[in-house]
Amino acid sequence: MGGARDVGWVAAGLLLAAGACYCVYRLTRGRRRGGRGLRLRPSRSAEDLTNGSYDDVLNAEQLRKLLYLLESTQDPVIIEKALVTVGNNAAFSVNQAILRELGGIPIVGNKINSPNPSIKEKALNALNNLSVNVENQIKIKIYINQVCEDVFSGPLNSAVQLAGLRLLTNMTVTNDHQHMLHSYITDLFQVLLTGNGSTKVQVLKLLLNLSENPAMTEGLLSAQVDSSFLSLYDGHIAKEILLRVLTLFQNINNCFKMEGCSASQHFTKGSLFFLLYGEECAQKIRSLVHHHDTEVKEKVVTIIPKI
């Protein structure tokens, strides 16, 4: 596959992203409390496990109790706390496997159907941490369509939308499940163009995953995208967005040529193909060679010969 990555390396990289800050937080709290650090505590009641002051990694029996509580209670406050605790513990690789073996993924996954936005968000966050594990992704993939529907039909820039986009980004780090987003590509570009800065960055992370896979190139280029997309190549655009849209062009172009696609291949007007391979886009990219940021200029220099 284009841009193929070793699955083990991917899982390790994602684990660092998902758990690093949380580990630092727990270790710091441990030092403040007398240098305990992270440790497993003895068994406690299920309700105690949702206590916000309960700072240690849960063992398998405690996780079993927590999942039972999450499955059996109707109290939205307890459900939300339990989901946060599950999500926090899923930041650790050993618990990602334990939670799967205990049947925790469908218990958490069912909560994304909650009409309560806060519960839905917490469930998506927990699935996001669980999705770092490749074996877990096999079970989580059944929720991809539902997550896409929530992302594209829910409130723009909401916590639920961002949580869903993060989960979809993790689920598309490898090529295994990317095809499930094929029918949502146009929606992704719509959210990219209408969302705020944080939403734009998260959508671009997801699109970059797709853009590295030659099997997704035609779907990306066929997507109907508003012409305002080209404004993302303007010099005043935030660097974290500009670098990503430049890389998006670079990845798609590399895959396009790798696949031997002909420029005469049928793409309808209004598609991403006509935007990326039009003169306006080429001019905007060339003008960025004078950009004030060194990283942007270096990226542009690698792209210009291919325009």
Coordinates of C-alpha atoms in Angstrom, one line a residue:
M1 CA 0.0 0.0 0.0
G2 CA 1.1 3.6 -0.6
G3 CA 2.7 5.0 2.5
A4 CA 2.3 1.6 4.3
R5 CA 3.4 1.6 7.9
D6 CA 4.3 -1.3 10.2
V7 CA 1.3 -2.0 12.3
G8 CA 3.3 -2.5 15.4
W9 CA 5.0 0.8 15.0
V10 CA 1.7 2.5 14.3
A11 CA 0.2 1.1 17.5
A12 CA 3.2 2.2 19.6
G13 CA 3.0 5.7 18.1
L14 CA -0.7 6.1 18.7
L15 CA -0.3 4.8 22.3
L16 CA 2.2 7.5 23.0
A17 CA -0.2 10.1 21.6
A18 CA -3.2 8.8 23.5
G19 CA -1.5 8.1 26.8
A20 CA 1.6 10.3 27.3
C21 CA -0.2 13.3 28.9
Y22 CA -2.3 11.1 31.0
C23 CA 0.8 9.1 32.3
V24 CA 2.6 12.3 33.2
Y25 CA -0.5 13.5 35.0
R26 CA -0.7 10.4 37.1
L27 CA 3.0 10.2 37.8
T28 CA 3.0 13.9 38.9
R29 CA 0.1 13.3 41.2
G30 CA 1.8 10.2 42.6
R31 CA 4.9 12.3 43.4
R32 CA 2.8 14.9 45.2
R33 CA 1.2 12.2 47.3
G34 CA 4.5 10.9 48.6
G35 CA 6.1 9.3 45.6
R36 CA 3.6 6.4 45.2
G37 CA 3.6 6.7 41.4
L38 CA 1.3 4.3 39.5
R39 CA 0.1 1.2 41.2
L40 CA -2.8 -1.2 41.4
R41 CA -5.2 -0.8 44.4
P42 CA -7.1 -3.6 46.1
S43 CA -10.6 -4.3 45.1
R44 CA -13.3 -1.7 45.9
S45 CA -17.0 -1.3 45.2
A46 CA -18.0 -0.5 41.6
E47 CA -19.3 2.9 42.6
D48 CA -15.9 3.8 44.2
L49 CA -14.2 3.1 40.9
T50 CA -15.9 6.1 39.3
N51 CA -14.7 8.5 42.0
G52 CA -12.7 11.3 40.5
S53 CA -10.1 11.0 43.3
Y54 CA -9.4 7.4 42.4
D55 CA -6.1 7.9 40.6
D56 CA -4.5 4.5 40.1
V57 CA -4.6 2.0 37.2
L58 CA -7.4 -0.5 37.7
N59 CA -6.8 -4.2 37.7
A60 CA -8.9 -6.8 35.8
E61 CA -11.4 -7.4 38.6
Q62 CA -11.9 -3.7 39.1
L63 CA -12.4 -3.2 35.4
R64 CA -15.0 -6.0 35.4
K65 CA -16.9 -4.3 38.1
L66 CA -16.7 -1.0 36.3
L67 CA -18.1 -2.5 33.1
Y68 CA -20.9 -4.2 35.0
L69 CA -21.8 -0.9 36.5
L70 CA -21.7 0.9 33.2
E71 CA -24.0 -1.8 31.7
S72 CA -26.5 -1.9 34.5
T73 CA -27.0 1.6 35.7
Q74 CA -29.4 4.2 34.2
D75 CA -27.9 7.1 36.1
P76 CA -26.4 9.5 33.6
V77 CA -23.9 10.9 36.1
I78 CA -22.6 7.5 37.0
I79 CA -22.5 6.5 33.3
E80 CA -20.5 9.5 32.4
K81 CA -18.0 9.0 35.3
A82 CA -17.7 5.3 34.4
L83 CA -16.9 6.1 30.8
V84 CA -14.3 8.6 31.8
T85 CA -12.7 6.0 34.1
V86 CA -12.8 3.4 31.3
G87 CA -11.3 5.9 28.8
N88 CA -8.5 6.8 31.2
N89 CA -7.6 3.2 31.9
A90 CA -7.7 2.5 28.2
A91 CA -4.7 4.8 27.8
F92 CA -2.6 1.9 29.0
S93 CA -1.9 -1.0 26.6
V94 CA -2.4 -3.8 29.1
N95 CA -5.9 -2.5 29.9
Q96 CA -6.8 -2.1 26.2
A97 CA -6.5 -5.9 25.9
I98 CA -8.2 -6.6 29.2
L99 CA -11.1 -4.4 28.4
R100 CA -11.5 -6.2 25.1
E101 CA -11.4 -9.6 26.7
L102 CA -13.9 -8.6 29.3
G103 CA -16.4 -7.6 26.5
G104 CA -16.0 -3.9 27.3
I105 CA -15.9 -2.6 23.7
P106 CA -19.6 -3.3 22.9
I107 CA -20.6 -2.0 26.4
V108 CA -18.8 1.3 25.7
G109 CA -19.8 1.3 22.0
N110 CA -23.5 1.1 22.8
K111 CA -23.2 4.4 24.7
I112 CA -22.5 6.4 21.5
N113 CA -26.2 6.0 20.8
S114 CA -27.1 8.0 23.9
P115 CA -29.2 11.1 23.3
N116 CA -27.0 12.8 26.0
P117 CA -24.2 14.6 24.2
S118 CA -21.8 14.4 27.2
I119 CA -22.3 10.6 27.5
K120 CA -21.8 10.3 23.7
E121 CA -18.6 12.3 23.8
K122 CA -17.2 10.3 26.7
A123 CA -18.0 7.0 25.0
L124 CA -16.3 8.2 21.8
N125 CA -13.2 9.3 23.8
A126 CA -13.1 5.8 25.5
L127 CA -13.4 4.1 22.1
N128 CA -10.6 6.4 20.8
N129 CA -8.2 5.2 23.4
L130 CA -9.3 1.6 22.9
S131 CA -8.7 1.9 19.2
V132 CA -5.0 2.3 19.6
N133 CA -4.9 -1.5 19.8
V134 CA -5.1 -3.1 16.4
E135 CA -7.1 -6.1 17.6
N136 CA -9.6 -3.7 19.3
Q137 CA -10.1 -1.9 15.9
I138 CA -11.6 -5.1 14.5
K139 CA -14.4 -4.8 17.0
I140 CA -14.7 -1.0 16.9
K141 CA -15.1 -0.9 13.1
I142 CA -18.8 -1.8 13.4
Y143 CA -19.4 1.7 14.9
I144 CA -17.7 3.6 12.1
N145 CA -20.9 4.3 10.1
Q146 CA -22.7 5.5 13.3
V147 CA -19.7 7.7 14.2
C148 CA -19.7 9.2 10.7
E149 CA -23.4 10.0 10.9
D150 CA -22.9 11.7 14.3
V151 CA -19.9 13.7 13.0
F152 CA -21.6 15.0 9.9
S153 CA -25.2 15.5 11.2
G154 CA -24.4 16.9 14.6
P155 CA -23.5 20.4 15.7
L156 CA -20.5 21.9 14.0
N157 CA -17.4 22.2 16.2
S158 CA -19.0 20.4 19.0
A159 CA -17.2 18.2 21.5
V160 CA -19.0 15.2 20.0
Q161 CA -17.9 16.1 16.5
L162 CA -14.3 16.4 17.6
A163 CA -14.3 13.2 19.6
G164 CA -15.8 11.4 16.6
L165 CA -13.2 12.8 14.2
R166 CA -10.4 11.8 16.6
L167 CA -11.7 8.2 16.7
L168 CA -12.0 8.1 12.9
T169 CA -8.5 9.4 12.6
N170 CA -7.2 6.6 14.8
M171 CA -9.2 4.0 12.8
T172 CA -7.6 5.2 9.5
V173 CA -4.0 5.2 10.5
T174 CA -3.7 1.9 8.7
N175 CA -5.5 1.1 5.4
D176 CA -7.6 -1.7 6.9
H177 CA -10.8 0.3 7.5
Q178 CA -10.3 3.4 5.3
H179 CA -12.7 2.1 2.6
M180 CA -15.6 2.5 5.1
L181 CA -15.2 6.3 4.8
H182 CA -15.5 6.3 1.0
S183 CA -19.0 7.6 0.9
Y184 CA -18.3 10.3 3.5
I185 CA -15.3 12.0 1.8
T186 CA -17.4 14.9 0.4
D187 CA -18.8 15.4 3.9
L188 CA -15.3 15.6 5.3
F189 CA -14.4 18.4 3.0
Q190 CA -17.6 20.3 3.9
V191 CA -16.7 20.1 7.6
L192 CA -13.2 21.1 6.7
L193 CA -14.4 24.3 5.0
T194 CA -17.0 25.3 7.6
G195 CA -15.4 24.2 10.9
N196 CA -13.2 26.3 13.2
G197 CA -9.4 26.0 13.5
S198 CA -9.5 22.9 15.8
T199 CA -12.0 21.1 13.6
K200 CA -10.0 21.9 10.4
V201 CA -6.9 20.5 11.9
Q202 CA -8.6 17.3 13.0
V203 CA -10.3 16.8 9.6
L204 CA -7.0 17.3 7.8
K205 CA -5.3 14.7 10.0
L206 CA -8.0 12.3 8.9
L207 CA -7.7 13.3 5.2
L208 CA -3.9 12.9 5.4
N209 CA -4.4 9.3 6.5
L210 CA -6.6 8.7 3.5
S211 CA -4.4 10.5 1.1
E212 CA -1.5 8.1 1.7
N213 CA -3.5 5.2 0.4
P214 CA -3.5 4.9 -3.4
A215 CA -6.8 2.9 -3.1
M216 CA -8.5 6.1 -1.8
T217 CA -7.0 8.5 -4.4
E218 CA -9.9 8.3 -6.9
G219 CA -12.4 8.7 -4.2
L220 CA -10.6 11.8 -2.9
L221 CA -10.3 13.4 -6.3
S222 CA -13.9 12.6 -7.2
A223 CA -15.3 14.4 -4.1
Q224 CA -17.4 17.5 -4.8
V225 CA -15.5 20.3 -3.0
D226 CA -16.4 24.0 -2.9
S227 CA -13.9 26.3 -4.6
S228 CA -13.3 28.0 -1.2
F229 CA -11.0 25.0 -0.5
L230 CA -8.3 26.9 -2.4
S231 CA -8.3 29.7 0.2
L232 CA -6.6 27.2 2.5
Y233 CA -3.5 27.6 0.4
D234 CA -3.3 31.4 1.1
G235 CA -0.2 32.6 2.8
H236 CA -2.1 34.0 5.9
I237 CA -3.5 30.7 6.8
A238 CA -2.3 29.2 10.1
K239 CA 0.8 27.2 9.7
E240 CA -0.6 24.0 11.2
I241 CA -3.4 24.1 8.5
L242 CA -1.2 25.3 5.7
L243 CA 1.4 22.6 6.1
R244 CA -1.3 19.9 6.2
V245 CA -3.1 21.1 3.0
L246 CA 0.3 21.2 1.2
T247 CA 1.0 17.7 2.4
L248 CA -2.5 16.6 1.3
F249 CA -1.7 17.9 -2.2
Q250 CA 1.7 16.2 -2.2
N251 CA 0.3 12.8 -1.0
I252 CA -2.6 12.8 -3.5
N253 CA -0.3 13.8 -6.3
N254 CA 2.2 11.1 -5.5
C255 CA -0.5 8.4 -5.4
F256 CA -2.1 9.7 -8.5
K257 CA 1.1 9.3 -10.5
M258 CA 2.0 6.1 -8.8
E259 CA -1.3 4.6 -9.9
G260 CA -0.7 5.8 -13.5
C261 CA -4.0 7.6 -13.5
S262 CA -4.6 9.6 -16.7
A263 CA -5.6 13.2 -16.5
S264 CA -8.3 12.4 -19.0
Q265 CA -9.9 10.0 -16.4
H266 CA -13.4 11.1 -15.8
F267 CA -13.8 13.6 -13.0
T268 CA -16.8 15.9 -12.9
K269 CA -16.6 19.6 -12.6
G270 CA -16.6 20.8 -9.0
S271 CA -14.5 17.8 -8.0
L272 CA -11.3 18.1 -5.9
F273 CA -9.4 17.0 -9.1
F274 CA -10.3 20.2 -10.9
L275 CA -9.3 22.3 -7.9
L276 CA -6.0 20.7 -7.2
Y277 CA -4.9 20.5 -10.8
G278 CA -6.2 23.9 -11.9
E279 CA -4.0 26.9 -12.5
E280 CA -5.3 28.8 -9.5
C281 CA -4.0 26.2 -7.1
A282 CA -0.6 26.0 -8.9
Q283 CA -0.2 29.8 -8.6
K284 CA -1.1 29.8 -4.9
I285 CA 1.4 27.1 -4.2
R286 CA 4.2 28.8 -6.2
S287 CA 3.6 32.0 -4.3
L288 CA 4.2 30.3 -1.0
V289 CA 7.9 29.9 -1.9
H290 CA 8.2 33.4 -0.4
H291 CA 6.4 32.5 2.8
H292 CA 7.9 33.8 6.0
D293 CA 8.0 30.3 7.6
T294 CA 10.9 28.0 6.8
E295 CA 9.0 24.8 7.0
V296 CA 6.3 26.0 4.6
K297 CA 8.9 27.2 2.1
E298 CA 10.8 23.8 2.3
K299 CA 7.5 22.0 1.7
V300 CA 6.7 24.2 -1.2
V301 CA 10.1 23.6 -2.8
T302 CA 9.5 19.9 -2.8
I303 CA 6.1 20.3 -4.4
I304 CA 6.7 22.9 -7.1
P305 CA 8.7 20.6 -9.5
K306 CA 5.6 18.2 -9.5
I307 CA 3.0 20.8 -10.4

